[in-house]
Tab-separated table of C-alpha atoms in Angstrom:
chain	number	residue	atom	x	y	z
C	115	MET	CA	109.244	19.821	-40.222
C	116	HIS	CA	107.994	20.904	-43.116
C	117	PHE	CA	104.314	22.758	-43.766
C	118	THR	CA	102.055	20.763	-46.574
C	119	SER	CA	98.863	22.876	-45.770
C	120	GLU	CA	97.473	26.110	-44.108
C	121	GLN	CA	94.218	27.837	-43.405
C	122	ARG	CA	93.148	30.428	-41.446
C	123	PHE	CA	89.970	30.333	-39.604
C	124	ASP	CA	87.550	33.389	-38.800
C	125	ASP	CA	88.907	33.366	-35.154
C	126	GLY	CA	91.846	33.915	-36.327
C	127	VAL	CA	93.212	30.571	-35.438
C	128	LEU	CA	96.025	29.696	-38.074
C	129	GLU	CA	95.633	25.567	-38.797
C	130	ARG	CA	99.148	24.272	-40.563
C	131	GLU	CA	99.372	20.508	-41.405
C	132	PHE	CA	102.936	19.077	-41.374
C	133	THR	CA	105.206	16.154	-41.729
C	134	LEU	CA	108.223	15.747	-39.486
C	135	GLY	CA	110.087	13.178	-41.343
C	136	GLU	CA	107.433	10.682	-42.303
C	137	ILE	CA	105.053	11.246	-39.225
C	138	PRO	CA	102.152	13.928	-40.127
C	139	GLY	CA	100.686	16.513	-37.633
C	140	ILE	CA	98.781	19.295	-37.434
C	141	LEU	CA	99.591	22.492	-35.191
C	142	TRP	CA	96.742	25.314	-34.098
C	143	THR	CA	97.835	28.700	-33.462
C	144	PRO	CA	96.281	31.425	-32.001
C	145	ALA	CA	95.936	34.870	-33.562
C	146	SER	CA	98.589	37.026	-32.061
C	147	ARG	CA	96.892	39.640	-30.027
C	148	PRO	CA	99.582	41.872	-28.315
C	149	GLU	CA	98.379	44.602	-25.990
C	150	PRO	CA	99.085	47.998	-27.685
C	151	GLY	CA	102.739	48.687	-25.409
C	152	ALA	CA	102.914	45.463	-23.432
C	153	ALA	CA	105.441	42.574	-24.353
C	154	PRO	CA	103.434	39.345	-26.023
C	155	ALA	CA	102.507	36.601	-23.308
C	156	PRO	CA	104.134	33.529	-23.763
C	157	THR	CA	102.192	30.904	-25.798
C	158	PRO	CA	102.194	27.490	-23.747
C	159	LEU	CA	101.930	24.416	-26.291
C	160	ILE	CA	99.159	21.735	-25.667
C	161	LEU	CA	100.064	18.665	-27.297
C	162	ILE	CA	96.866	16.492	-27.902
C	163	GLY	CA	97.252	12.432	-28.251
C	164	HIS	CA	94.647	10.581	-29.493
C	165	PRO	CA	93.754	6.884	-30.040
C	166	PRO	CA	95.569	5.034	-32.713
C	167	LEU	CA	92.279	5.394	-35.061
C	168	GLY	CA	94.113	7.612	-37.638
C	169	LEU	CA	94.693	11.551	-37.746
C	170	ARG	CA	91.623	12.171	-40.517
C	171	ARG	CA	89.265	9.791	-38.404
C	172	MET	CA	89.931	12.091	-35.028
C	173	TYR	CA	90.024	15.613	-36.736
C	174	PRO	CA	86.719	16.971	-35.928
C	175	ARG	CA	87.350	16.406	-32.217
C	176	LEU	CA	90.970	16.833	-32.197
C	177	ALA	CA	90.265	20.378	-34.051
C	178	GLY	CA	87.176	21.150	-32.181
C	179	ARG	CA	89.704	20.839	-28.696
C	180	ALA	CA	92.339	22.557	-30.362
C	181	ARG	CA	90.852	25.287	-31.972
C	182	TYR	CA	88.763	26.344	-28.346
C	183	TYR	CA	92.563	26.110	-26.786
C	184	ALA	CA	93.524	28.769	-29.363
C	185	ALA	CA	90.808	30.935	-29.718
C	186	GLU	CA	89.758	31.213	-26.034
C	187	PHE	CA	92.968	30.792	-24.484
C	188	GLY	CA	96.020	31.756	-26.671
C	189	PHE	CA	97.542	28.177	-26.352
C	190	ALA	CA	99.130	26.481	-29.501
C	191	ALA	CA	98.035	22.999	-29.840
C	192	ALA	CA	99.239	20.389	-32.007
C	193	THR	CA	99.047	16.681	-32.653
C	194	VAL	CA	100.932	13.919	-34.473
C	195	GLU	CA	99.816	10.331	-36.170
C	196	LEU	CA	100.790	7.545	-33.779
C	197	PRO	CA	102.746	4.579	-35.086
C	198	GLY	CA	100.968	2.103	-36.868
C	199	SER	CA	97.818	4.779	-37.841
C	200	GLY	CA	96.154	6.505	-40.593
C	201	ASP	CA	98.492	7.011	-43.606
C	202	ARG	CA	101.652	5.498	-41.431
C	203	PRO	CA	102.849	1.695	-42.374
C	204	ARG	CA	101.189	-0.945	-40.507
C	205	ARG	CA	103.167	-2.345	-37.573
C	206	PRO	CA	102.578	-5.907	-37.779
C	207	GLU	CA	102.985	-6.877	-34.277
C	208	LEU	CA	100.421	-3.992	-33.531
C	209	GLU	CA	98.178	-5.557	-35.841
C	210	GLU	CA	98.580	-9.090	-34.423
C	211	ALA	CA	98.060	-7.564	-30.741
C	212	ARG	CA	94.471	-6.380	-32.384
C	213	ALA	CA	93.362	-9.036	-34.210
C	214	GLU	CA	94.067	-11.352	-30.851
C	215	LEU	CA	91.865	-8.343	-28.981
C	216	ARG	CA	89.203	-8.402	-31.058
C	217	ARG	CA	89.229	-12.562	-30.993
C	218	VAL	CA	88.843	-12.882	-27.081
C	219	LEU	CA	85.958	-10.231	-26.771
C	220	ALA	CA	84.296	-11.519	-29.643
C	221	ALA	CA	85.015	-15.002	-27.676
C	222	GLY	CA	83.761	-13.605	-24.580
C	223	GLU	CA	87.275	-14.648	-22.891
C	224	PRO	CA	89.319	-12.521	-20.552
C	225	VAL	CA	91.606	-9.988	-21.995
C	226	THR	CA	95.085	-11.023	-20.569
C	227	GLY	CA	97.437	-8.512	-19.274
C	228	GLY	CA	99.709	-10.496	-22.102
C	229	ILE	CA	97.481	-9.089	-24.662
C	230	VAL	CA	97.038	-5.781	-22.903
C	231	ASP	CA	101.012	-5.631	-22.816
C	232	ALA	CA	101.327	-6.377	-26.552
C	233	LEU	CA	99.009	-3.965	-27.274
C	234	ILE	CA	100.094	-1.080	-25.877
C	235	LEU	CA	103.509	-1.175	-24.843
C	236	PRO	CA	105.007	-1.149	-28.281
C	237	LEU	CA	103.077	1.997	-28.857
C	238	VAL	CA	104.565	3.949	-25.627
C	239	GLU	CA	107.952	2.683	-26.615
C	240	GLN	CA	107.626	4.339	-29.983
C	241	ALA	CA	105.398	7.092	-29.949
C	242	VAL	CA	107.009	8.901	-26.505
C	243	PRO	CA	110.235	9.606	-28.359
C	244	GLU	CA	108.375	10.564	-31.470
C	245	LEU	CA	106.320	12.982	-29.186
C	246	ARG	CA	109.607	14.448	-27.826
C	247	ALA	CA	110.839	14.923	-30.941
C	248	ALA	CA	108.019	16.558	-32.075
C	249	LEU	CA	108.218	18.977	-29.174
C	250	ASP	CA	111.745	19.672	-30.477
C	251	ALA	CA	110.195	20.817	-33.427
C	252	LEU	CA	107.259	22.973	-32.177
C	253	LEU	CA	109.332	24.710	-29.696
C	254	ALA	CA	111.854	25.721	-31.881
C	255	LEU	CA	109.236	27.795	-33.898
C	256	PRO	CA	108.303	31.301	-33.438
C	257	GLY	CA	105.437	32.171	-31.330
C	258	ILE	CA	105.527	28.732	-29.765
C	259	ASP	CA	107.121	29.197	-26.063
C	260	GLY	CA	106.017	26.525	-23.764
C	261	PRO	CA	105.493	25.213	-21.070
C	262	VAL	CA	103.659	22.120	-22.097
C	263	GLY	CA	100.952	20.084	-21.654
C	264	TYR	CA	99.698	16.437	-22.670
C	265	GLU	CA	96.164	16.099	-23.371
C	266	GLY	CA	94.162	13.009	-23.967
C	267	GLY	CA	94.497	9.008	-24.290
C	268	VAL	CA	96.332	6.485	-24.989
C	269	ILE	CA	96.856	6.720	-21.322
C	270	SER	CA	99.498	5.133	-20.998
C	271	VAL	CA	101.185	7.289	-23.588
C	272	GLY	CA	100.613	10.220	-21.436
C	273	VAL	CA	102.218	8.311	-18.391
C	274	ARG	CA	105.492	7.541	-19.919
C	275	LEU	CA	105.610	10.915	-21.646
C	276	ALA	CA	104.977	12.805	-18.301
C	277	LEU	CA	106.967	10.909	-16.565
C	278	VAL	CA	110.040	11.255	-18.784
C	279	GLU	CA	109.542	14.581	-20.209
C	280	PRO	CA	110.655	17.299	-17.981
C	281	ARG	CA	108.974	19.941	-20.474
C	282	ILE	CA	105.467	18.455	-19.735
C	283	ARG	CA	104.185	20.525	-16.795
C	284	ALA	CA	100.866	19.158	-16.762
C	285	ALA	CA	98.293	16.500	-17.837
C	286	GLY	CA	94.684	16.114	-18.856
C	287	LEU	CA	94.647	12.171	-19.082
C	288	PHE	CA	91.743	10.438	-20.663
C	289	ALA	CA	91.052	7.038	-18.864
C	290	GLY	CA	89.486	4.889	-21.662
C	291	SER	CA	91.895	2.255	-22.747
C	292	PHE	CA	93.454	-0.696	-21.814
C	293	VAL	CA	96.522	-0.277	-18.766
C	294	PRO	CA	99.521	-2.261	-18.754
C	295	ALA	CA	100.685	-3.231	-14.959
C	296	VAL	CA	103.783	-1.955	-15.729
C	297	MET	CA	102.126	1.367	-15.764
C	298	PHE	CA	100.712	1.742	-12.565
C	299	GLU	CA	104.299	1.539	-11.337
C	300	GLU	CA	105.442	4.607	-13.502
C	301	ALA	CA	102.270	6.263	-12.769
C	302	ARG	CA	103.470	6.469	-9.011
C	303	ARG	CA	106.338	8.480	-9.974
C	304	VAL	CA	104.558	11.040	-11.796
C	305	THR	CA	104.450	14.091	-10.120
C	306	VAL	CA	103.227	16.923	-12.537
C	307	PRO	CA	99.461	18.204	-12.057
C	308	LEU	CA	96.760	15.831	-13.385
C	309	HIS	CA	93.260	16.298	-14.902
C	310	VAL	CA	91.593	13.112	-15.315
C	311	LEU	CA	88.555	12.429	-17.333
C	312	LEU	CA	86.725	8.993	-16.780
C	313	GLN	CA	83.433	8.194	-18.840
C	314	TRP	CA	81.231	6.539	-16.017
C	315	ASP	CA	79.758	3.491	-18.600
C	316	ASP	CA	82.830	3.645	-21.045
C	317	GLU	CA	81.965	-0.134	-22.983
C	318	GLY	CA	85.736	-1.182	-23.315
C	319	ASN	CA	87.382	0.238	-19.740
C	320	ASP	CA	87.603	-1.173	-16.557
C	321	ARG	CA	86.120	1.321	-14.708
C	322	GLN	CA	87.908	-0.043	-11.262
C	323	ALA	CA	90.977	-0.036	-13.024
C	324	ALA	CA	90.996	3.669	-13.837
C	325	LEU	CA	90.123	4.464	-10.444
C	326	ASP	CA	93.122	2.691	-9.546
C	327	LEU	CA	95.460	4.324	-11.943
C	328	PHE	CA	94.058	7.493	-10.744
C	329	ASP	CA	94.566	6.806	-6.893
C	330	ALA	CA	98.092	5.260	-8.008
C	331	PHE	CA	99.689	8.769	-9.683
C	332	GLY	CA	101.807	10.175	-7.585
C	333	SER	CA	100.974	13.933	-8.044
C	334	THR	CA	99.929	16.042	-5.197
C	335	GLU	CA	97.363	18.032	-7.548
C	336	LYS	CA	95.185	15.497	-9.285
C	337	THR	CA	91.240	15.972	-10.355
C	338	LEU	CA	89.104	13.097	-11.827
C	339	HIS	CA	86.144	14.392	-13.818
C	340	ALA	CA	83.492	11.270	-13.926
C	341	ASN	CA	80.615	11.824	-16.637
C	342	MET	CA	77.848	9.421	-17.189
C	343	GLY	CA	77.857	7.701	-20.871
C	344	GLY	CA	80.084	5.964	-22.912
C	345	HIS	CA	83.478	6.006	-24.684
C	346	THR	CA	82.994	8.879	-27.054
C	347	GLY	CA	80.362	10.838	-24.990
C	348	VAL	CA	82.834	13.511	-22.902
C	349	PRO	CA	80.196	16.064	-22.396
C	350	ALA	CA	80.919	19.146	-24.614
C	351	PHE	CA	80.912	21.355	-20.999
C	352	GLU	CA	84.373	19.269	-20.083
C	353	LEU	CA	86.069	21.259	-22.835
C	354	GLU	CA	86.620	24.272	-20.029
C	355	PRO	CA	87.467	22.884	-17.071
C	356	GLY	CA	90.024	20.871	-19.148
C	357	ALA	CA	91.481	24.323	-20.341
C	358	ARG	CA	91.443	25.950	-17.120
C	359	PHE	CA	93.410	23.278	-15.570
C	360	PHE	CA	96.016	24.019	-18.600
C	361	ALA	CA	96.157	27.632	-17.765
C	362	ARG	CA	96.363	27.330	-14.087
C	363	HIS	CA	99.709	25.070	-14.602
C	364	LEU	CA	101.424	26.418	-17.716
C	365	ARG	CA	101.069	30.175	-17.482
E	89	MET	CA	60.575	35.396	8.265
E	90	HIS	CA	62.393	38.106	10.051
E	91	PHE	CA	65.080	39.690	9.243
E	92	THR	CA	67.439	40.618	11.878
E	93	SER	CA	70.648	42.373	10.264
E	94	GLU	CA	71.866	43.478	6.797
E	95	GLN	CA	74.856	44.594	5.233
E	96	ARG	CA	75.755	45.076	2.123
E	97	PHE	CA	79.402	44.373	0.582
E	98	ASP	CA	81.403	46.596	-1.993
E	99	ASP	CA	80.769	43.809	-4.785
E	100	GLY	CA	76.994	44.674	-4.363
E	101	VAL	CA	76.103	41.346	-2.458
E	102	LEU	CA	73.417	42.013	0.228
E	103	GLU	CA	73.970	39.599	3.069
E	104	ARG	CA	70.377	39.475	5.762
E	105	GLU	CA	70.401	37.276	8.447
E	106	PHE	CA	67.009	36.037	9.104
E	107	THR	CA	64.854	33.674	11.514
E	108	LEU	CA	62.321	31.476	10.305
E	109	GLY	CA	60.582	30.828	13.277
E	110	GLU	CA	62.816	29.600	15.623
E	111	ILE	CA	65.622	28.702	12.961
E	112	PRO	CA	68.279	31.086	12.043
E	113	GLY	CA	69.618	31.704	8.201
E	114	ILE	CA	71.351	33.862	6.063
E	115	LEU	CA	70.489	35.135	3.005
E	116	TRP	CA	73.110	36.282	0.213
E	117	THR	CA	71.267	38.446	-2.727
E	118	PRO	CA	73.226	39.856	-5.813
E	119	ALA	CA	72.930	43.841	-6.492
E	120	SER	CA	70.076	44.227	-9.204
E	121	ARG	CA	71.710	45.177	-12.693
E	122	PRO	CA	69.022	45.847	-15.011
E	123	GLU	CA	70.002	46.135	-18.647
E	124	PRO	CA	68.813	49.622	-19.890
E	125	GLY	CA	65.364	48.363	-21.572
E	126	ALA	CA	65.375	45.077	-21.138
E	127	ALA	CA	63.197	43.189	-18.509
E	128	PRO	CA	65.596	41.749	-15.437
E	129	ALA	CA	66.816	38.280	-15.664
E	130	PRO	CA	64.947	35.770	-13.240
E	131	THR	CA	66.901	34.784	-10.140
E	132	PRO	CA	67.360	31.519	-9.225
E	133	LEU	CA	68.382	30.378	-5.886
E	134	ILE	CA	70.870	28.389	-4.156
E	135	LEU	CA	69.951	26.384	-1.040
E	136	ILE	CA	73.456	25.743	0.658
E	137	GLY	CA	73.688	22.728	3.310
E	138	HIS	CA	76.463	22.335	5.443
E	139	PRO	CA	77.664	19.713	8.524
E	140	PRO	CA	76.126	20.462	11.516
E	141	LEU	CA	78.975	22.160	13.060
E	142	GLY	CA	76.934	25.489	13.637
E	143	LEU	CA	76.433	28.120	11.002
E	144	ARG	CA	78.981	30.778	12.853
E	145	ARG	CA	81.446	28.412	12.662
E	146	MET	CA	80.667	27.665	8.868
E	147	TYR	CA	80.242	31.231	7.909
E	148	PRO	CA	83.396	31.998	6.030
E	149	ARG	CA	83.248	28.834	4.094
E	150	LEU	CA	79.319	29.554	2.928
E	151	ALA	CA	79.756	33.360	2.720
E	152	GLY	CA	82.806	33.020	0.505
E	153	ARG	CA	80.771	30.372	-1.885
E	154	ALA	CA	77.265	32.105	-1.692
E	155	ARG	CA	78.940	35.941	-2.319
E	156	TYR	CA	80.655	34.379	-5.645
E	157	TYR	CA	77.629	32.758	-6.674
E	158	ALA	CA	75.784	36.524	-5.627
E	159	ALA	CA	78.194	38.361	-7.454
E	160	GLU	CA	79.658	36.718	-10.488
E	161	PHE	CA	76.627	34.905	-11.334
E	162	GLY	CA	73.711	36.606	-9.947
E	163	PHE	CA	72.462	34.181	-8.223
E	164	ALA	CA	70.525	34.556	-4.607
E	165	ALA	CA	71.853	32.234	-1.873
E	166	ALA	CA	70.790	30.914	1.276
E	167	THR	CA	71.254	28.809	4.098
E	168	VAL	CA	69.358	27.579	7.511
E	169	GLU	CA	70.676	26.443	10.665
E	170	LEU	CA	70.402	22.410	10.815
E	171	PRO	CA	68.207	20.893	13.559
E	172	GLY	CA	70.034	20.545	16.806
E	173	SER	CA	73.009	22.629	15.927
E	174	GLY	CA	74.749	25.955	16.422
E	175	ASP	CA	72.068	28.035	18.757
E	176	ARG	CA	68.930	25.958	18.198
E	177	PRO	CA	68.087	23.135	21.333
E	178	ARG	CA	70.435	20.364	20.950
E	179	ARG	CA	68.245	16.875	20.198
E	180	PRO	CA	69.031	14.514	22.779
E	181	GLU	CA	69.309	11.689	20.538
E	182	LEU	CA	71.328	12.994	17.838
E	183	GLU	CA	73.872	13.969	20.793
E	184	GLU	CA	73.762	10.264	22.028
E	185	ALA	CA	74.868	9.261	18.077
E	186	ARG	CA	77.268	11.184	18.567
E	187	ALA	CA	78.999	10.079	21.500
E	188	GLU	CA	78.752	6.548	20.310
E	189	LEU	CA	80.134	7.356	17.350
E	190	ARG	CA	83.251	9.126	18.986
E	191	ARG	CA	83.542	6.092	21.041
E	192	VAL	CA	83.541	3.760	18.622
E	193	LEU	CA	85.787	5.864	16.875
E	194	ALA	CA	88.105	6.178	19.772
E	195	ALA	CA	87.977	2.498	20.050
E	196	GLY	CA	89.016	1.660	16.655
E	197	GLU	CA	85.738	-0.345	16.042
E	198	PRO	CA	83.309	-0.548	13.379
E	199	VAL	CA	81.228	2.290	12.185
E	200	THR	CA	77.891	-0.103	12.162
E	201	GLY	CA	75.073	0.797	10.227
E	202	GLY	CA	72.993	1.363	13.313
E	203	ILE	CA	75.394	4.078	14.466
E	204	VAL	CA	75.271	5.613	11.034
E	205	ASP	CA	71.510	5.487	11.106
E	206	ALA	CA	70.914	6.917	14.718
E	207	LEU	CA	73.658	9.813	12.899
E	208	ILE	CA	72.006	10.861	9.958
E	209	LEU	CA	68.542	9.626	9.854
E	210	PRO	CA	66.665	11.932	12.478
E	211	LEU	CA	68.940	14.705	10.870
E	212	VAL	CA	67.063	14.505	7.671
E	213	GLU	CA	63.758	13.818	8.421
E	214	GLN	CA	63.550	16.597	10.563
E	215	ALA	CA	65.879	18.980	8.425
E	216	VAL	CA	64.195	18.225	5.041
E	217	PRO	CA	60.447	19.762	6.086
E	218	GLU	CA	62.621	22.205	7.426
E	219	LEU	CA	64.377	23.368	4.007
E	220	ARG	CA	61.386	22.668	2.079
E	221	ALA	CA	59.578	25.446	4.617
E	222	ALA	CA	62.743	27.766	4.381
E	223	LEU	CA	62.236	27.450	0.618
E	224	ASP	CA	58.230	28.772	0.525
E	225	ALA	CA	59.087	31.647	2.708
E	226	LEU	CA	62.728	32.197	0.315
E	227	LEU	CA	60.572	32.289	-2.970
E	228	ALA	CA	58.029	34.552	-1.644
E	229	LEU	CA	60.338	37.505	-1.314
E	230	PRO	CA	60.875	39.681	-4.120
E	231	GLY	CA	63.594	39.273	-6.395
E	232	ILE	CA	64.261	35.475	-5.832
E	233	ASP	CA	62.629	33.681	-8.694
E	234	GLY	CA	63.929	30.169	-8.708
E	235	PRO	CA	64.520	27.625	-10.053
E	236	VAL	CA	66.171	26.077	-6.705
E	237	GLY	CA	69.574	24.273	-6.504
E	238	TYR	CA	70.758	22.635	-3.525
E	239	GLU	CA	74.402	22.441	-2.764
E	240	GLY	CA	76.704	20.790	0.002
E	241	GLY	CA	76.393	18.403	2.953
E	242	VAL	CA	75.177	16.639	5.208
E	243	ILE	CA	74.894	14.075	1.306
E	244	SER	CA	71.857	12.468	2.534
E	245	VAL	CA	69.681	15.431	3.252
E	246	GLY	CA	70.759	16.514	-0.559
E	247	VAL	CA	69.420	12.920	-1.385
E	248	ARG	CA	65.676	13.452	-0.026
E	249	LEU	CA	65.595	17.236	-0.863
E	250	ALA	CA	66.217	16.193	-4.221
E	251	LEU	CA	63.740	13.373	-4.279
E	252	VAL	CA	60.847	15.033	-2.789
E	253	GLU	CA	60.979	18.807	-3.478
E	254	PRO	CA	60.274	18.981	-7.208
E	255	ARG	CA	61.520	22.677	-6.868
E	256	ILE	CA	65.204	21.385	-6.814
E	257	ARG	CA	66.147	21.210	-10.356
E	258	ALA	CA	69.769	20.462	-9.913
E	259	ALA	CA	72.207	19.477	-6.818
E	260	GLY	CA	75.759	19.778	-5.855
E	261	LEU	CA	76.486	16.854	-3.495
E	262	PHE	CA	79.450	16.941	-1.198
E	263	ALA	CA	80.308	13.008	-0.603
E	264	GLY	CA	81.947	13.553	2.763
E	265	SER	CA	79.633	11.693	5.660
E	266	PHE	CA	78.092	8.574	6.660
E	267	VAL	CA	75.465	7.213	4.449
E	268	PRO	CA	72.560	5.030	5.762
E	269	ALA	CA	71.970	2.169	3.662
E	270	VAL	CA	68.422	3.549	2.598
E	271	MET	CA	69.856	6.266	1.204
E	272	PHE	CA	71.284	4.787	-1.593
E	273	GLU	CA	68.221	3.066	-2.028
E	274	GLU	CA	66.490	7.026	-2.393
E	275	ALA	CA	69.364	7.661	-4.754
E	276	ARG	CA	68.213	5.355	-7.523
E	277	ARG	CA	65.259	7.464	-7.439
E	278	VAL	CA	66.801	10.982	-7.769
E	279	THR	CA	66.723	11.925	-11.208
E	280	VAL	CA	67.926	15.754	-11.070
E	281	PRO	CA	71.478	16.902	-12.799
E	282	LEU	CA	74.056	16.563	-9.986
E	283	HIS	CA	77.555	17.945	-9.683
E	284	VAL	CA	79.528	15.599	-6.680
E	285	LEU	CA	82.757	16.536	-5.137
E	286	LEU	CA	84.584	13.839	-3.662
E	287	GLN	CA	88.067	14.523	-1.352
E	288	TRP	CA	89.824	11.506	-1.857
E	289	ASP	CA	92.044	11.360	1.169
E	290	ASP	CA	89.083	12.291	3.497
E	291	GLU	CA	89.680	11.078	6.698
E	292	GLY	CA	86.265	10.198	7.846
E	293	ASN	CA	84.645	9.354	4.757
E	294	ASP	CA	84.363	5.657	3.115
E	295	ARG	CA	85.989	6.136	-0.616
E	296	GLN	CA	84.656	3.166	-1.964
E	297	ALA	CA	80.790	3.966	-0.194
E	298	ALA	CA	81.067	7.828	-1.925
E	299	LEU	CA	81.825	5.794	-5.617
E	300	ASP	CA	79.030	3.425	-4.678
E	301	LEU	CA	76.011	6.107	-3.820
E	302	PHE	CA	77.630	8.071	-6.930
E	303	ASP	CA	76.728	5.046	-9.498
E	304	ALA	CA	73.470	4.334	-7.477
E	305	PHE	CA	71.918	8.098	-8.304
E	306	GLY	CA	69.117	7.757	-11.118
E	307	SER	CA	70.361	10.963	-12.692
E	308	THR	CA	71.410	10.599	-16.333
E	309	GLU	CA	73.245	13.779	-16.128
E	310	LYS	CA	75.972	12.881	-12.766
E	311	THR	CA	79.457	14.783	-12.972
E	312	LEU	CA	82.344	13.616	-10.255
E	313	HIS	CA	85.247	16.049	-9.227
E	314	ALA	CA	87.388	14.230	-7.371
E	315	ASN	CA	90.500	16.215	-5.626
E	316	MET	CA	93.381	14.909	-3.298
E	317	GLY	CA	93.241	16.183	0.423
E	318	GLY	CA	90.971	15.724	3.074
E	319	HIS	CA	87.305	16.943	4.006
E	320	THR	CA	88.134	20.459	4.254
E	321	GLY	CA	90.574	20.479	1.463
E	322	VAL	CA	88.243	21.103	-1.189
E	323	PRO	CA	90.157	23.444	-4.048
E	324	ALA	CA	89.325	26.796	-4.425
E	325	PHE	CA	89.184	26.164	-8.237
E	326	GLU	CA	85.918	24.020	-7.814
E	327	LEU	CA	84.182	26.856	-7.023
E	328	GLU	CA	83.746	28.274	-10.742
E	329	PRO	CA	82.851	24.482	-12.461
E	330	GLY	CA	80.267	24.396	-9.515
E	331	ALA	CA	78.581	27.635	-10.334
E	332	ARG	CA	78.656	26.888	-14.072
E	333	PHE	CA	76.784	23.712	-13.366
E	334	PHE	CA	73.853	25.613	-11.601
E	335	ALA	CA	74.372	28.219	-14.492
E	336	ARG	CA	73.579	25.439	-17.001
E	337	HIS	CA	70.541	23.946	-15.169
E	338	LEU	CA	69.067	27.150	-13.529
E	339	ARG	CA	69.084	29.407	-16.207
C-alpha cells in the first residue's frame, strides 16, 4: 500500500489517497483524541462500497459519509475503486453487459436474469477478493484496529463479503441495484447485523425484489429504512442512524 | 381537566394523572431549563397512542417513551384512555367485534373486511374527537406550546387524526393492527411527515397490507423502519430516531 497524497481537514480528519497494487483507494482516519490517563479506544474501520461509477465521480458522497464517521464517531473509513471503473482498465465483459442492459432498457424489453448475472456476478467475483486484500493492508496500519463494517452498494458485493469475510461484523447495505438470483441464496446464509436502506421510488430498482432480499437475510438483527425519492435521494438524516448502527456493533 | 396525582422523577420529569370528563390520561412534562438570559424554547407536545389494552397495562411502555422524550428532548407527552378500554365503560359493539375476531382466528377462518371495519371504525369515530378535545385542554396548560406530534397505534386512529387535525404536524405510526379498506383512501390524503415502524414478523399483522398502507400515504416525507421480531419486539434503539424525527418537524 502506497500513500500518494494526504490532506488534514479542520475537523482533524486525515484523508489519504493510496494505491494497493493497481487499485486506487482513499482512507480517512480520525484525529487521535486520547483521554488523559486512559488507553485510547480501538478504532473500528468502515469499508465504504459504491456503484461502479468511478471514485472521482463518487468522491463528494463518499467523503461526506467518511468524514462524518471519522469526525463524529472516531471510525476509520476507506473505499477502493471497483474492477473496471474509474481509472482502472475496462473489463470488456462488464462493458458488454452494461451495453446490453442499456439496449434492453431503451427498447422497453425485460431485464432478464441472464443480463443481471452478466452485469453483477463478474463484479462480485473480482471485487470481493480485492476488498479482502484491502482489509489485510488497512488493518495492518497503525491506528486502525477493527472490527470492520461494510456499507453501501453494490449490494451483491456486500452480501458476498458479509458471507465470506469474518472480519465484517455488521453491514449497512443499499438496496439499489439488480440482484442475481443466486445472491438470494447467499443472503439466507448471512448472519451479521444488517442495516438496509431502500429508496421507495428508485427508478432502476425493483422494490419488491429489494423487500424479498431483506426478508431472505438470515440475520436475526436486521433493520430496513425506507425513504421516499429516487436512487440518489437518501435523506441526510439517515447518516446518523447508520453511524449509530455501526457504533452498536463495532464497539 | 382535573389532575388527580403527580410525581416528579429524578430526571426532573413531572408525571401527572388527569381526567378529562370521564376520560383518564397521563401527562409528562420536562423540567424547565431556561437558559440564563434567554427566552425559554417552546415545548412541543407528543400525543402517544396505544392499543386498546388499558392505560394501566400499557403504562411501562408508554411511560418509558414519554419520559425519554421529556428528559432528553424537552417535549411534553400525553396519553389518554381509548373508548371502551381500561376503567372506561365497555362498548358492547366493540366487545362483540373482538369476540368475533377471536372466534374466526381460533377457527382458522379469514378475517374479513367486515370484521376489521367493525373492530376499528367505531374506535376511530369516537377516539379522534376525544383526542382533539384532549389537545384543546393540554395546549391550554401553561408550559405546553405545541406543535403536536402523534405517535403509536392504533394506526387507523393516527391516520384519521393526521388527516383532520391541523395541529398534528408529524406522525410516528406503528403498523401493527388491522386496517379498514377506507383508511387506505384517507391515507392518500395525509400529507404530514411520517415515521412508520413495522415489526417484520408481527403475528397479528399483515405485512403486505402494512407496506401497501405505507405506499398509499400522500406525504412527501415518509420513512419506514422495519425490524425483526413480533408485535411487542420493537428494538430499544428505535426510540432515538423516533424522537429525532419529531425534533426535526416540531421545532
